[in-house]
Amino acid sequence: MSFPSATPSFQRKDLLQQLNTQPDWDVIVIGGGATGLGVALDGLSRGYRTLLLEKTDFAKGTSSRATKLVHGGVRYLAQGDLGLVREALHERGLLLKNAPHLCKNQSFIIPNYEWWGGAFYTLGLKAYDLLAGNLSLGATTHIGRAETVRRLGNLRPAGLYGGVVYHDGQFDDARLAINLAQTGIELGGCLLNHCAVRGLLKDAQGQITGIQATDQETGQTYELRSRAVVNATGIFVDEILQLDAPGSPRLVRPSQGVHLVVDKSFLPGDDALMIPKTDDGRVLFAVPWHGRVILGTTDTPVPESSEEPQALDEEIDFILRTAGRYLTRPPQRGDVRSMFAGLRPLAAPQTGNGPTKELSRSHKILVSPAGLVTITGGKWTTYRRMGEDTVNKIIALGKLPPVPSQTARLRIHGAQPTTDYGSHLYVYGSDQAALQQLIAAEPALGGKLDPQLEFRRAEVVWAARHEMARTVEDVLARRVRVLFLDAVAAIRMAPAVAALLAAELGRDVSWQQQQVVDFERVARHYRLP
Ligand SMILES: Cc1cc2nc3c(=O)[nH]c(=O)nc-3n(C[C@H](O)[C@H](O)[C@H](O)COP(=O)(O)OP(=O)(O)OC[C@H]3O[C@@H](n4cnc5c(N)ncnc54)[C@H](O)[C@@H]3O)c2cc1C
């Protein structure tokens, strides 16, 4: 059993020290995306000694590349998957309460270009509201043509009948992941990034007893024992399954989703735009996010998983063409400030080769004959429930004594009762005051990292001291999110970030230079050529 630490440390040396002093754990989680973090937090909330190891950085995988919606899934409602929608709407409500600094109520407008659209979508979304019960974020309403055009600004008015306004949640995915990792450490757990699991330990009966891991910074290896080992590696679950049982059938079929980020002027109001049916039968969103607009997404089956998936030309063209059909001023390739591709870890059916949009989005938990617990599928919105179900499964297997989950009401690091959106620093929630004190104590840290963007030098120092950032990419992709907002600006900022990080982490000039080179290599995937 573990207990909240009196003085939790986010310093790497202290976290690594735990690997030396504590070789035995109750739960070891492999993977620091939404799923792994959900499992770790759930285990910790029940008092189990929990270790989470992430190969790269928290949310480096799919969990930083979402559409940023905390949602029940209007599309799954249309597919009649009411159970999935109800569960996700419940989780949406909990997340908005538990992490209100990062998750907010967002209004969406569906423009109706068919005479029947207003009644049809109003009715359907009223059902969505009903399924949310007392965690509803606001009633669906029908609005007239003039109001639809006024609220959406750049919407094409020709042929428009009106609009339907509904509510869902919106969030910052990677920052939530960082805050979840901090919460886990505050609960007494050890959640470590840049530490890869390379092997599984087994006893004489072939049962899994632990893992072998490598600190990616020093190359040091560790052998750690645990009552339960959870494979929460998203699109990489098959790699761990191969370690367990070479030759196992593939569990995940990756499906790529691409987003483009453009200036706010393409959607000047506060509302998001939702196109319920595109040419390929998907939904297309245009959602305001951190002063920009995210357009997406696609659903393209890809043959294999990769850490930095590449947006395909046809996906980029599809998004621009579809958005352009609805906007008076259509975005062009030159307007794209950043683009990002993510892979959905959809649980593959063992037969058939149908379109990935038809594959179930619900999560699956599997236990191998050697006792490896694998969790896959699902979505960010349901990360908490996925964690709870996984730990329940471990208890049902008799690996841990039964203790109820406490995560439904667990406040996430940074949560505070009110959020003032006046400054971009609002994402730090209850840490914002300490960040501002840092600037007051060292005014040079109040300077901007780039004259054209809002981000401050202090945020890099803060990320290194309190948010476990170890590389330029950790900072620019997943702490201040600029890589996702403006890839060219992120590349401009890299040398300044490298210098600040080097000073914090005690690194030399050659490390700094290599960091900039490494970052530019990754950032190329986020720029349209
Ligand atoms: C395009 C797109 C849009 C989406 N939009 C939304 C949305 O708006 N709302 C929503 O609720 N959901 C959304 N989702 C779904 C959601 O993002 C995913 O379900 C979720 O992020 C998956 O998290 P995960 O932890 O399973 O996988 P990941 O985030 O990929 O995490 C797996 C982690 O495991 C690590 N790992 C791999 N191998 C090892 C190893 N050997 N040792 C240690 N660590 C390892 C990886 O580095 C990675 O960080 C979207 C998904 C996509 C693709």
Coordinates of C-alpha atoms and ligand atoms in Angstrom, one line a residue:
M1 CA 0.0 0.0 0.0
S2 CA 1.2 3.5 -0.6
F3 CA 0.3 6.8 1.0
P4 CA 0.4 10.4 -0.3
S5 CA 3.9 11.7 0.1
A6 CA 4.3 14.7 2.4
T7 CA 6.7 16.5 -0.1
P8 CA 6.2 15.0 -3.5
S9 CA 9.2 15.5 -5.7
F10 CA 9.0 15.7 -9.5
Q11 CA 12.8 15.5 -9.8
R12 CA 14.1 12.7 -11.9
K13 CA 16.9 11.7 -9.5
D14 CA 14.3 11.2 -6.7
L15 CA 12.0 9.2 -9.0
L16 CA 14.9 7.0 -10.2
Q17 CA 16.0 6.6 -6.6
Q18 CA 12.7 4.8 -6.0
L19 CA 13.7 2.2 -8.6
N20 CA 16.8 1.4 -6.6
T21 CA 15.2 1.3 -3.2
Q22 CA 11.9 -0.3 -4.1
P23 CA 12.2 -3.4 -6.4
D24 CA 8.8 -4.7 -5.5
W25 CA 5.5 -3.1 -6.6
D26 CA 1.8 -3.9 -6.6
V27 CA 1.2 -2.6 -10.1
I28 CA 3.6 -1.7 -12.9
V29 CA 2.1 0.1 -15.8
I30 CA 3.8 0.2 -19.1
G31 CA 3.0 3.4 -21.1
G32 CA 2.3 7.0 -20.0
G33 CA -0.5 8.0 -22.3
A34 CA -4.1 8.6 -21.2
T35 CA -4.7 4.9 -20.6
G36 CA -1.6 4.1 -18.6
L37 CA -2.0 7.3 -16.5
G38 CA -5.7 6.3 -15.8
V39 CA -4.6 2.9 -14.6
A40 CA -1.8 4.2 -12.4
L41 CA -4.0 6.8 -10.8
D42 CA -6.7 4.3 -10.1
G43 CA -4.2 1.9 -8.5
L44 CA -2.8 4.7 -6.4
S45 CA -6.2 5.9 -5.4
R46 CA -6.8 2.5 -3.9
G47 CA -3.5 2.6 -2.1
Y48 CA -1.5 0.1 -4.2
R49 CA 2.2 0.8 -4.7
T50 CA 2.2 1.8 -8.3
L51 CA 5.0 2.4 -10.8
L52 CA 4.4 3.8 -14.3
L53 CA 7.2 3.8 -16.9
E54 CA 6.9 5.8 -20.1
K55 CA 9.4 5.2 -22.9
T56 CA 9.5 8.8 -24.2
D57 CA 7.4 11.4 -22.6
F58 CA 3.9 11.5 -21.0
A59 CA 1.4 11.8 -23.9
K60 CA 4.1 11.5 -26.6
G61 CA 1.9 9.1 -28.5
T62 CA -1.8 9.4 -29.4
S63 CA -2.6 11.2 -26.2
S64 CA -1.2 14.6 -27.4
R65 CA -2.8 14.3 -30.8
A66 CA -6.5 14.2 -30.0
T67 CA -9.2 16.6 -31.4
K68 CA -9.2 17.9 -27.8
L69 CA -12.8 17.0 -27.1
V70 CA -14.2 15.6 -23.9
H71 CA -17.2 14.0 -25.5
G72 CA -19.8 11.3 -25.5
G73 CA -19.3 11.0 -29.3
V74 CA -22.2 12.3 -31.3
R75 CA -21.2 9.9 -34.1
Y76 CA -21.6 6.9 -31.8
L77 CA -25.0 8.2 -31.0
A78 CA -25.9 8.1 -34.7
Q79 CA -24.5 4.5 -34.8
G80 CA -26.9 3.6 -31.9
D81 CA -24.1 2.8 -29.4
L82 CA -26.0 4.2 -26.5
G83 CA -24.1 2.4 -23.8
L84 CA -20.8 3.8 -25.0
V85 CA -22.2 7.3 -25.3
R86 CA -23.8 7.2 -21.8
E87 CA -20.6 6.0 -20.2
A88 CA -18.5 8.7 -22.0
L89 CA -20.9 11.5 -21.1
H90 CA -20.7 10.5 -17.5
E91 CA -16.9 10.5 -17.7
R92 CA -17.1 13.9 -19.4
G93 CA -19.0 15.3 -16.5
L94 CA -16.5 13.9 -14.0
L95 CA -13.5 15.2 -15.9
L96 CA -14.9 18.7 -16.1
K97 CA -15.3 18.7 -12.4
N98 CA -12.0 17.1 -11.6
A99 CA -9.8 19.1 -13.9
P100 CA -11.7 22.4 -14.5
H101 CA -8.5 24.3 -15.3
L102 CA -8.0 22.3 -18.4
C103 CA -11.4 21.1 -19.4
K104 CA -14.2 23.4 -20.3
N105 CA -17.7 23.5 -21.7
Q106 CA -17.6 24.2 -25.4
S107 CA -20.6 25.1 -27.6
F108 CA -20.8 23.5 -31.0
I109 CA -22.9 24.6 -33.9
I110 CA -24.1 22.3 -36.7
P111 CA -25.1 24.4 -39.7
N112 CA -28.2 23.1 -41.5
Y113 CA -28.1 23.2 -45.3
E114 CA -31.1 20.8 -45.6
W115 CA -34.6 21.9 -44.7
W116 CA -34.9 18.9 -42.3
G117 CA -31.5 19.4 -40.6
G118 CA -32.8 21.7 -37.8
A119 CA -35.4 19.3 -36.5
F120 CA -33.3 16.2 -37.1
Y121 CA -30.2 17.3 -35.3
T122 CA -32.1 19.1 -32.5
L123 CA -34.0 15.9 -31.7
G124 CA -30.9 13.7 -31.9
L125 CA -28.9 16.0 -29.7
K126 CA -31.7 16.3 -27.2
A127 CA -31.2 12.6 -26.7
Y128 CA -27.5 13.2 -26.2
D129 CA -28.4 15.8 -23.5
L130 CA -30.8 13.2 -21.9
L131 CA -28.1 10.6 -21.8
A132 CA -25.8 13.0 -19.9
G133 CA -28.4 13.2 -17.1
N134 CA -27.5 15.6 -14.4
L135 CA -24.0 16.0 -15.9
S136 CA -25.4 17.7 -19.0
L137 CA -23.4 20.8 -20.0
G138 CA -26.4 22.7 -21.4
A139 CA -29.5 22.2 -23.5
T140 CA -29.4 21.8 -27.2
T141 CA -31.2 24.6 -29.0
H142 CA -32.1 25.5 -32.5
I143 CA -31.0 28.9 -33.9
G144 CA -32.1 30.8 -37.0
R145 CA -30.0 31.5 -40.1
A146 CA -29.0 35.0 -39.1
E147 CA -27.8 34.0 -35.6
T148 CA -25.9 31.0 -37.1
V149 CA -24.0 33.3 -39.5
R150 CA -23.3 35.9 -36.8
R151 CA -21.9 33.3 -34.3
L152 CA -19.8 31.4 -36.8
G153 CA -18.5 34.5 -38.6
N154 CA -16.9 32.9 -41.6
L155 CA -19.7 30.5 -42.4
R156 CA -21.0 30.2 -46.0
P157 CA -24.6 31.7 -45.8
A158 CA -25.8 30.5 -49.3
G159 CA -28.4 27.7 -48.8
L160 CA -28.2 27.9 -45.0
Y161 CA -31.5 27.2 -43.1
G162 CA -30.2 27.6 -39.5
G163 CA -28.1 25.9 -36.9
V164 CA -28.3 23.5 -33.9
V165 CA -26.2 24.5 -30.9
Y166 CA -25.1 21.7 -28.5
H167 CA -22.5 21.4 -25.8
D168 CA -19.6 19.1 -25.2
G169 CA -16.3 19.4 -23.4
Q170 CA -12.9 20.6 -24.7
F171 CA -9.5 20.2 -23.1
D172 CA -5.7 20.3 -23.4
D173 CA -4.8 16.6 -23.8
A174 CA -1.0 16.6 -23.2
R175 CA -1.2 19.1 -20.3
L176 CA -3.9 16.9 -18.7
A177 CA -1.5 14.0 -19.0
I178 CA 1.3 15.9 -17.3
N179 CA -1.1 16.9 -14.5
L180 CA -2.2 13.3 -14.1
A181 CA 1.4 12.2 -13.7
Q182 CA 1.9 14.9 -11.1
T183 CA -1.3 13.7 -9.3
G184 CA 0.0 10.2 -9.3
I185 CA 3.3 11.3 -7.7
E186 CA 1.4 13.3 -5.1
L187 CA -0.5 10.1 -4.3
G188 CA 2.8 8.4 -3.5
G189 CA 3.4 6.7 -6.9
C190 CA 6.4 6.7 -9.1
L191 CA 5.6 7.9 -12.6
L192 CA 8.7 8.2 -14.8
N193 CA 9.2 9.3 -18.4
H194 CA 12.1 8.5 -20.6
C195 CA 12.3 5.0 -19.2
A196 CA 11.4 2.1 -21.6
V197 CA 10.3 -1.4 -20.7
R198 CA 12.4 -3.8 -22.7
G199 CA 11.6 -7.2 -21.2
L200 CA 9.2 -9.1 -19.0
L201 CA 10.3 -11.2 -16.1
K202 CA 8.7 -14.6 -15.6
D203 CA 8.9 -17.3 -12.9
A204 CA 9.5 -21.0 -13.4
Q205 CA 5.8 -21.5 -14.2
G206 CA 6.0 -18.9 -17.0
Q207 CA 3.9 -16.4 -15.0
I208 CA 4.9 -12.7 -15.3
T209 CA 6.6 -11.4 -12.2
G210 CA 7.9 -8.1 -13.3
I211 CA 9.7 -6.1 -16.0
Q212 CA 13.1 -5.0 -17.2
A213 CA 13.4 -1.3 -17.9
T214 CA 16.1 1.0 -19.3
D215 CA 16.6 4.6 -18.3
Q216 CA 16.8 6.2 -21.8
E217 CA 19.1 9.0 -20.5
T218 CA 21.8 6.9 -18.9
G219 CA 21.3 3.4 -20.3
Q220 CA 21.0 2.0 -16.8
T221 CA 18.8 -1.1 -16.6
Y222 CA 16.5 -2.1 -13.8
E223 CA 14.7 -5.4 -12.9
L224 CA 11.5 -4.7 -11.0
R225 CA 9.0 -7.1 -9.6
S226 CA 5.3 -6.6 -9.4
R227 CA 2.1 -8.4 -8.6
A228 CA 0.5 -7.1 -11.7
V229 CA 1.9 -5.8 -15.0
V230 CA -0.3 -3.7 -17.3
N231 CA 0.4 -3.2 -20.9
A232 CA -1.1 0.3 -21.7
T233 CA 1.1 1.2 -24.7
G234 CA -1.6 2.2 -27.1
I235 CA -0.7 1.5 -30.7
F236 CA 2.4 -0.3 -29.4
V237 CA 0.5 -3.0 -27.3
D238 CA 1.5 -5.6 -29.8
E239 CA 5.2 -5.0 -29.1
I240 CA 4.7 -5.9 -25.5
L241 CA 2.5 -8.8 -26.4
Q242 CA 5.3 -10.1 -28.5
L243 CA 7.7 -9.9 -25.5
D244 CA 5.2 -12.0 -23.6
A245 CA 4.4 -14.5 -26.3
P246 CA 6.3 -14.2 -29.5
G247 CA 4.0 -14.9 -32.5
S248 CA 0.8 -13.6 -30.8
P249 CA -1.9 -12.4 -33.2
R250 CA -2.0 -8.6 -33.7
L251 CA -4.5 -6.9 -31.4
V252 CA -4.4 -3.4 -32.7
R253 CA -5.2 -2.0 -36.1
P254 CA -3.9 1.6 -36.3
S255 CA -6.1 4.2 -37.9
Q256 CA -4.6 7.6 -38.5
G257 CA -6.3 10.9 -37.8
V258 CA -4.9 14.2 -39.0
H259 CA -5.6 17.7 -37.8
L260 CA -4.6 21.1 -39.3
V261 CA -4.2 24.2 -37.2
V262 CA -5.1 27.6 -38.7
D263 CA -5.5 31.2 -37.4
K264 CA -8.5 32.1 -35.3
S265 CA -9.8 34.4 -38.1
F266 CA -11.1 31.3 -39.9
L267 CA -13.6 30.8 -37.0
P268 CA -13.7 34.1 -35.2
G269 CA -16.4 33.4 -32.6
D270 CA -16.4 31.3 -29.4
D271 CA -18.4 28.5 -31.0
A272 CA -17.0 25.4 -32.6
L273 CA -18.3 24.2 -36.0
M274 CA -19.4 20.6 -36.5
I275 CA -20.0 19.1 -39.9
P276 CA -21.9 15.9 -39.1
K277 CA -21.4 14.1 -42.5
T278 CA -18.4 14.6 -44.7
D279 CA -17.7 12.8 -48.1
D280 CA -16.2 9.8 -46.3
G281 CA -19.1 9.6 -43.8
R282 CA -17.1 11.1 -40.9
V283 CA -17.6 14.1 -38.7
L284 CA -15.4 17.2 -39.3
F285 CA -14.8 19.7 -36.5
A286 CA -13.4 23.2 -36.5
V287 CA -12.7 23.9 -32.8
P288 CA -11.2 27.0 -31.2
W289 CA -8.1 26.0 -29.2
H290 CA -5.5 28.2 -27.5
G291 CA -6.3 31.2 -29.8
R292 CA -6.1 29.1 -33.0
V293 CA -8.6 26.7 -34.7
I294 CA -8.1 23.0 -35.1
L295 CA -9.6 21.4 -38.2
G296 CA -10.1 17.6 -38.4
T297 CA -10.0 14.8 -38.5
T298 CA -9.5 11.8 -40.9
D299 CA -9.7 8.1 -40.4
T300 CA -7.1 6.3 -42.6
P301 CA -6.0 2.7 -41.9
V302 CA -2.2 2.6 -41.9
P303 CA -0.1 -0.6 -42.1
E304 CA 2.0 0.0 -39.0
S305 CA 2.4 2.0 -35.8
S306 CA 5.0 4.8 -35.6
E307 CA 6.0 7.3 -33.0
E308 CA 5.8 10.2 -35.4
P309 CA 3.0 9.4 -37.9
Q310 CA 3.0 11.4 -41.1
A311 CA 0.0 13.3 -42.4
L312 CA -0.8 12.1 -46.0
D313 CA -1.3 14.7 -48.8
E314 CA -4.8 13.3 -49.4
E315 CA -5.7 13.8 -45.8
I316 CA -4.6 17.4 -45.8
D317 CA -6.5 18.0 -49.1
F318 CA -9.6 16.4 -47.7
I319 CA -9.7 18.5 -44.6
L320 CA -9.0 21.8 -46.5
R321 CA -11.6 20.9 -49.2
T322 CA -14.3 19.9 -46.7
A323 CA -13.7 23.0 -44.5
G324 CA -13.6 25.2 -47.6
R325 CA -17.0 24.0 -48.6
Y326 CA -18.5 25.6 -45.5
L327 CA -16.3 28.7 -45.0
T328 CA -16.6 32.0 -46.9
R329 CA -12.8 32.4 -46.7
P330 CA -11.5 28.9 -47.2
P331 CA -8.2 27.9 -45.6
Q332 CA -5.4 27.2 -48.1
R333 CA -2.2 25.1 -47.6
G334 CA -0.3 28.3 -46.8
D335 CA -2.6 29.1 -43.9
V336 CA -1.7 25.9 -42.0
R337 CA 0.4 26.8 -38.9
S338 CA 0.8 23.3 -37.7
M339 CA -0.5 19.8 -38.5
F340 CA -0.5 16.7 -36.4
A341 CA -1.3 13.1 -37.0
G342 CA -2.3 10.5 -34.4
L343 CA -3.0 6.8 -34.5
R344 CA -6.1 5.3 -32.9
P345 CA -5.3 2.1 -31.1
L346 CA -8.5 0.4 -32.3
A347 CA -9.0 -3.1 -31.2
A348 CA -8.8 -5.1 -34.4
P349 CA -11.5 -7.7 -35.1
Q350 CA -9.9 -11.1 -35.5
T351 CA -11.6 -11.5 -38.9
G352 CA -12.5 -9.1 -41.7
N353 CA -10.9 -6.0 -43.1
G354 CA -13.7 -3.4 -43.0
P355 CA -13.3 0.4 -42.7
T356 CA -11.7 1.5 -39.4
K357 CA -14.5 4.0 -38.7
E358 CA -16.7 0.9 -38.1
L359 CA -14.3 -0.6 -35.5
S360 CA -15.5 -0.3 -31.9
R361 CA -14.2 2.6 -29.9
S362 CA -15.0 0.9 -26.6
H363 CA -12.0 -0.4 -24.6
K364 CA -11.0 -4.0 -24.3
I365 CA -9.0 -5.7 -21.4
L366 CA -7.2 -8.9 -22.1
V367 CA -5.3 -11.2 -19.8
S368 CA -2.6 -13.4 -21.4
P369 CA -2.0 -16.9 -20.1
A370 CA 1.2 -15.5 -18.4
G371 CA -0.9 -12.9 -16.6
L372 CA -0.1 -9.8 -18.6
V373 CA -3.0 -7.4 -18.5
T374 CA -3.4 -5.5 -21.7
I375 CA -5.8 -2.5 -22.1
T376 CA -6.5 -1.1 -25.5
G377 CA -9.1 1.0 -27.4
G378 CA -11.3 3.5 -25.7
K379 CA -10.7 7.3 -25.8
W380 CA -9.3 10.1 -23.7
T381 CA -12.6 11.0 -22.3
T382 CA -13.0 7.6 -20.7
Y383 CA -9.4 7.3 -19.4
R384 CA -10.6 7.2 -15.8
R385 CA -13.1 4.5 -16.3
M386 CA -10.6 2.4 -18.3
G387 CA -8.2 2.7 -15.4
E388 CA -10.9 1.6 -12.9
D389 CA -12.0 -1.4 -15.1
T390 CA -8.4 -2.5 -15.5
V391 CA -7.6 -2.4 -11.7
N392 CA -11.0 -4.2 -11.1
K393 CA -9.8 -6.9 -13.5
I394 CA -6.5 -7.2 -11.6
I395 CA -8.4 -7.6 -8.3
A396 CA -10.8 -10.2 -9.9
L397 CA -7.7 -12.2 -11.0
G398 CA -6.8 -12.4 -7.3
K399 CA -3.5 -10.4 -7.8
L400 CA -4.5 -7.6 -5.3
P401 CA -6.7 -7.3 -2.3
P402 CA -10.1 -5.6 -3.1
V403 CA -10.2 -1.9 -2.4
P404 CA -12.7 0.5 -4.0
S405 CA -11.5 3.0 -6.6
Q406 CA -11.5 6.7 -5.5
T407 CA -10.9 8.4 -8.8
A408 CA -14.4 9.5 -9.5
R409 CA -13.9 12.4 -7.1
L410 CA -10.2 12.7 -7.3
R411 CA -9.1 16.3 -8.1
I412 CA -6.3 16.5 -10.7
H413 CA -3.2 18.5 -10.0
G414 CA -3.9 22.1 -10.9
A415 CA -7.6 22.0 -10.2
Q416 CA -9.1 25.1 -8.7
P417 CA -12.7 26.3 -8.4
T418 CA -12.6 29.1 -11.0
T419 CA -10.5 29.7 -14.2
D420 CA -9.6 33.1 -15.5
Y421 CA -9.0 32.8 -19.2
G422 CA -7.5 36.3 -19.4
S423 CA -3.9 35.0 -19.7
H424 CA -2.6 32.0 -21.6
L425 CA -1.1 30.9 -18.2
Y426 CA -4.6 29.7 -17.1
V427 CA -3.6 26.1 -18.1
Y428 CA -1.4 26.0 -15.0
G429 CA -4.5 26.2 -12.8
S430 CA -3.5 26.4 -9.1
D431 CA 0.2 26.5 -10.1
Q432 CA -0.2 29.8 -11.9
A433 CA 0.5 31.9 -8.8
A434 CA 3.8 30.1 -8.2
L435 CA 4.8 30.5 -11.8
Q436 CA 4.1 34.2 -11.5
Q437 CA 6.1 34.4 -8.3
L438 CA 9.0 32.8 -10.2
I439 CA 8.7 35.7 -12.8
A440 CA 8.5 38.3 -10.0
A441 CA 11.7 36.8 -8.4
E442 CA 13.6 36.7 -11.7
P443 CA 12.0 39.3 -14.1
A444 CA 14.2 38.1 -17.0
L445 CA 12.1 34.9 -17.0
G446 CA 9.0 37.0 -17.8
G447 CA 10.4 37.7 -21.3
K448 CA 8.8 36.0 -24.3
L449 CA 10.3 33.0 -26.0
D450 CA 9.3 34.5 -29.3
P451 CA 8.2 38.1 -29.9
Q452 CA 5.1 36.9 -31.9
L453 CA 3.8 34.4 -29.4
E454 CA 2.6 34.6 -25.8
F455 CA 4.9 31.9 -24.2
R456 CA 7.3 33.0 -21.5
R457 CA 10.8 31.9 -20.6
A458 CA 9.6 31.0 -17.1
E459 CA 7.4 28.3 -18.5
V460 CA 10.5 26.4 -19.7
V461 CA 12.1 26.6 -16.2
W462 CA 8.8 25.6 -14.6
A463 CA 8.5 22.6 -17.0
A464 CA 12.0 21.4 -16.0
R465 CA 11.5 21.9 -12.3
H466 CA 8.0 20.8 -11.8
E467 CA 6.7 19.0 -14.9
M468 CA 9.4 16.5 -15.6
A469 CA 10.3 18.0 -19.0
R470 CA 13.7 16.6 -20.1
T471 CA 14.0 17.7 -23.8
V472 CA 13.2 20.6 -26.0
E473 CA 10.5 18.5 -27.6
D474 CA 8.9 17.7 -24.1
V475 CA 8.6 21.5 -23.6
L476 CA 7.6 22.7 -27.0
A477 CA 5.2 19.9 -27.8
R478 CA 3.6 18.9 -24.6
R479 CA 4.1 21.6 -21.9
V480 CA 3.5 24.8 -23.8
R481 CA 2.0 23.2 -26.9
V482 CA 3.5 25.6 -29.4
L483 CA 4.6 22.8 -31.8
F484 CA 0.8 22.0 -32.2
L485 CA -0.1 25.7 -32.7
D486 CA 2.7 27.1 -34.9
A487 CA 5.4 24.7 -36.0
V488 CA 7.6 27.4 -37.5
A489 CA 7.5 29.5 -34.4
A490 CA 8.4 26.4 -32.3
I491 CA 11.5 25.8 -34.5
R492 CA 12.5 29.5 -33.9
M493 CA 12.1 29.0 -30.2
A494 CA 14.1 25.8 -29.9
P495 CA 17.6 27.3 -29.3
A496 CA 16.3 29.6 -26.5
V497 CA 14.5 26.6 -24.9
A498 CA 17.6 24.4 -25.2
A499 CA 19.7 27.0 -23.4
L500 CA 17.2 27.4 -20.6
L501 CA 16.8 23.7 -20.2
A502 CA 20.5 23.1 -20.2
A503 CA 21.0 25.5 -17.4
E504 CA 18.2 23.8 -15.4
L505 CA 19.4 20.2 -16.1
G506 CA 23.1 20.9 -15.9
R507 CA 23.8 20.0 -19.6
D508 CA 26.6 21.3 -21.8
V509 CA 26.6 23.2 -25.1
S510 CA 26.9 20.1 -27.3
W511 CA 23.7 18.7 -25.6
Q512 CA 22.0 22.0 -26.4
Q513 CA 23.0 21.8 -30.1
Q514 CA 21.9 18.2 -30.4
Q515 CA 18.6 19.0 -28.8
V516 CA 17.9 21.7 -31.4
V517 CA 18.8 19.3 -34.2
D518 CA 16.6 16.5 -32.7
F519 CA 13.7 18.9 -32.3
E520 CA 13.9 20.2 -35.8
R521 CA 13.8 16.6 -37.1
V522 CA 10.5 16.0 -35.2
A523 CA 9.0 19.4 -36.0
R524 CA 9.3 18.7 -39.8
H525 CA 6.3 16.4 -39.4
Y526 CA 4.2 19.3 -38.1
R527 CA 5.0 21.7 -41.0
L528 CA 3.3 21.6 -44.4
P529 CA 6.1 21.5 -47.0
Ligands
LIG1 C1 -6.9 11.6 -34.4 C2 -7.4 11.3 -33.1 C3 -8.3 12.1 -32.4 C4 -8.8 11.8 -31.2 N1 -9.6 12.7 -30.6 C5 -10.1 12.4 -29.4 C6 -10.9 13.3 -28.7 O1 -11.2 14.4 -29.1 N2 -11.4 12.9 -27.5 C7 -11.2 11.7 -26.9 O2 -11.7 11.4 -25.9 N3 -10.4 10.8 -27.5 C8 -9.8 11.1 -28.7 N4 -9.0 10.2 -29.3 C9 -8.7 9.0 -28.7 C10 -7.6 9.2 -27.7 O3 -6.7 10.2 -28.0 C11 -6.9 7.8 -27.4 O4 -7.8 6.8 -27.2 C12 -5.9 7.9 -26.3 O5 -5.0 9.0 -26.4 C13 -5.0 6.6 -26.3 O6 -4.2 6.7 -25.2 P1 -3.2 5.5 -24.9 O7 -2.6 5.8 -23.6 O8 -3.9 4.2 -25.0 O9 -2.1 5.5 -26.0 P2 -0.8 6.5 -26.2 O10 -1.2 7.9 -25.9 O11 -0.3 6.3 -27.5 O12 0.1 6.1 -25.1 C14 0.9 4.9 -25.1 C15 2.3 5.2 -24.6 O13 3.0 4.0 -24.4 C16 4.4 4.4 -24.5 N5 5.1 3.1 -24.8 C17 5.2 2.4 -25.9 N6 6.0 1.3 -25.7 C18 6.6 1.5 -24.4 C19 7.5 0.7 -23.7 N7 8.1 -0.4 -24.2 N8 7.9 1.1 -22.5 C20 7.3 2.2 -21.9 N9 6.4 3.0 -22.6 C21 6.0 2.6 -23.8 C22 4.4 5.3 -25.7 O14 5.5 6.1 -25.8 C23 3.1 6.1 -25.5 O15 3.4 7.3 -24.8 C24 -8.5 10.6 -30.6 C25 -7.6 9.7 -31.2 C26 -7.0 10.1 -32.4 C27 -6.0 9.2 -33.1

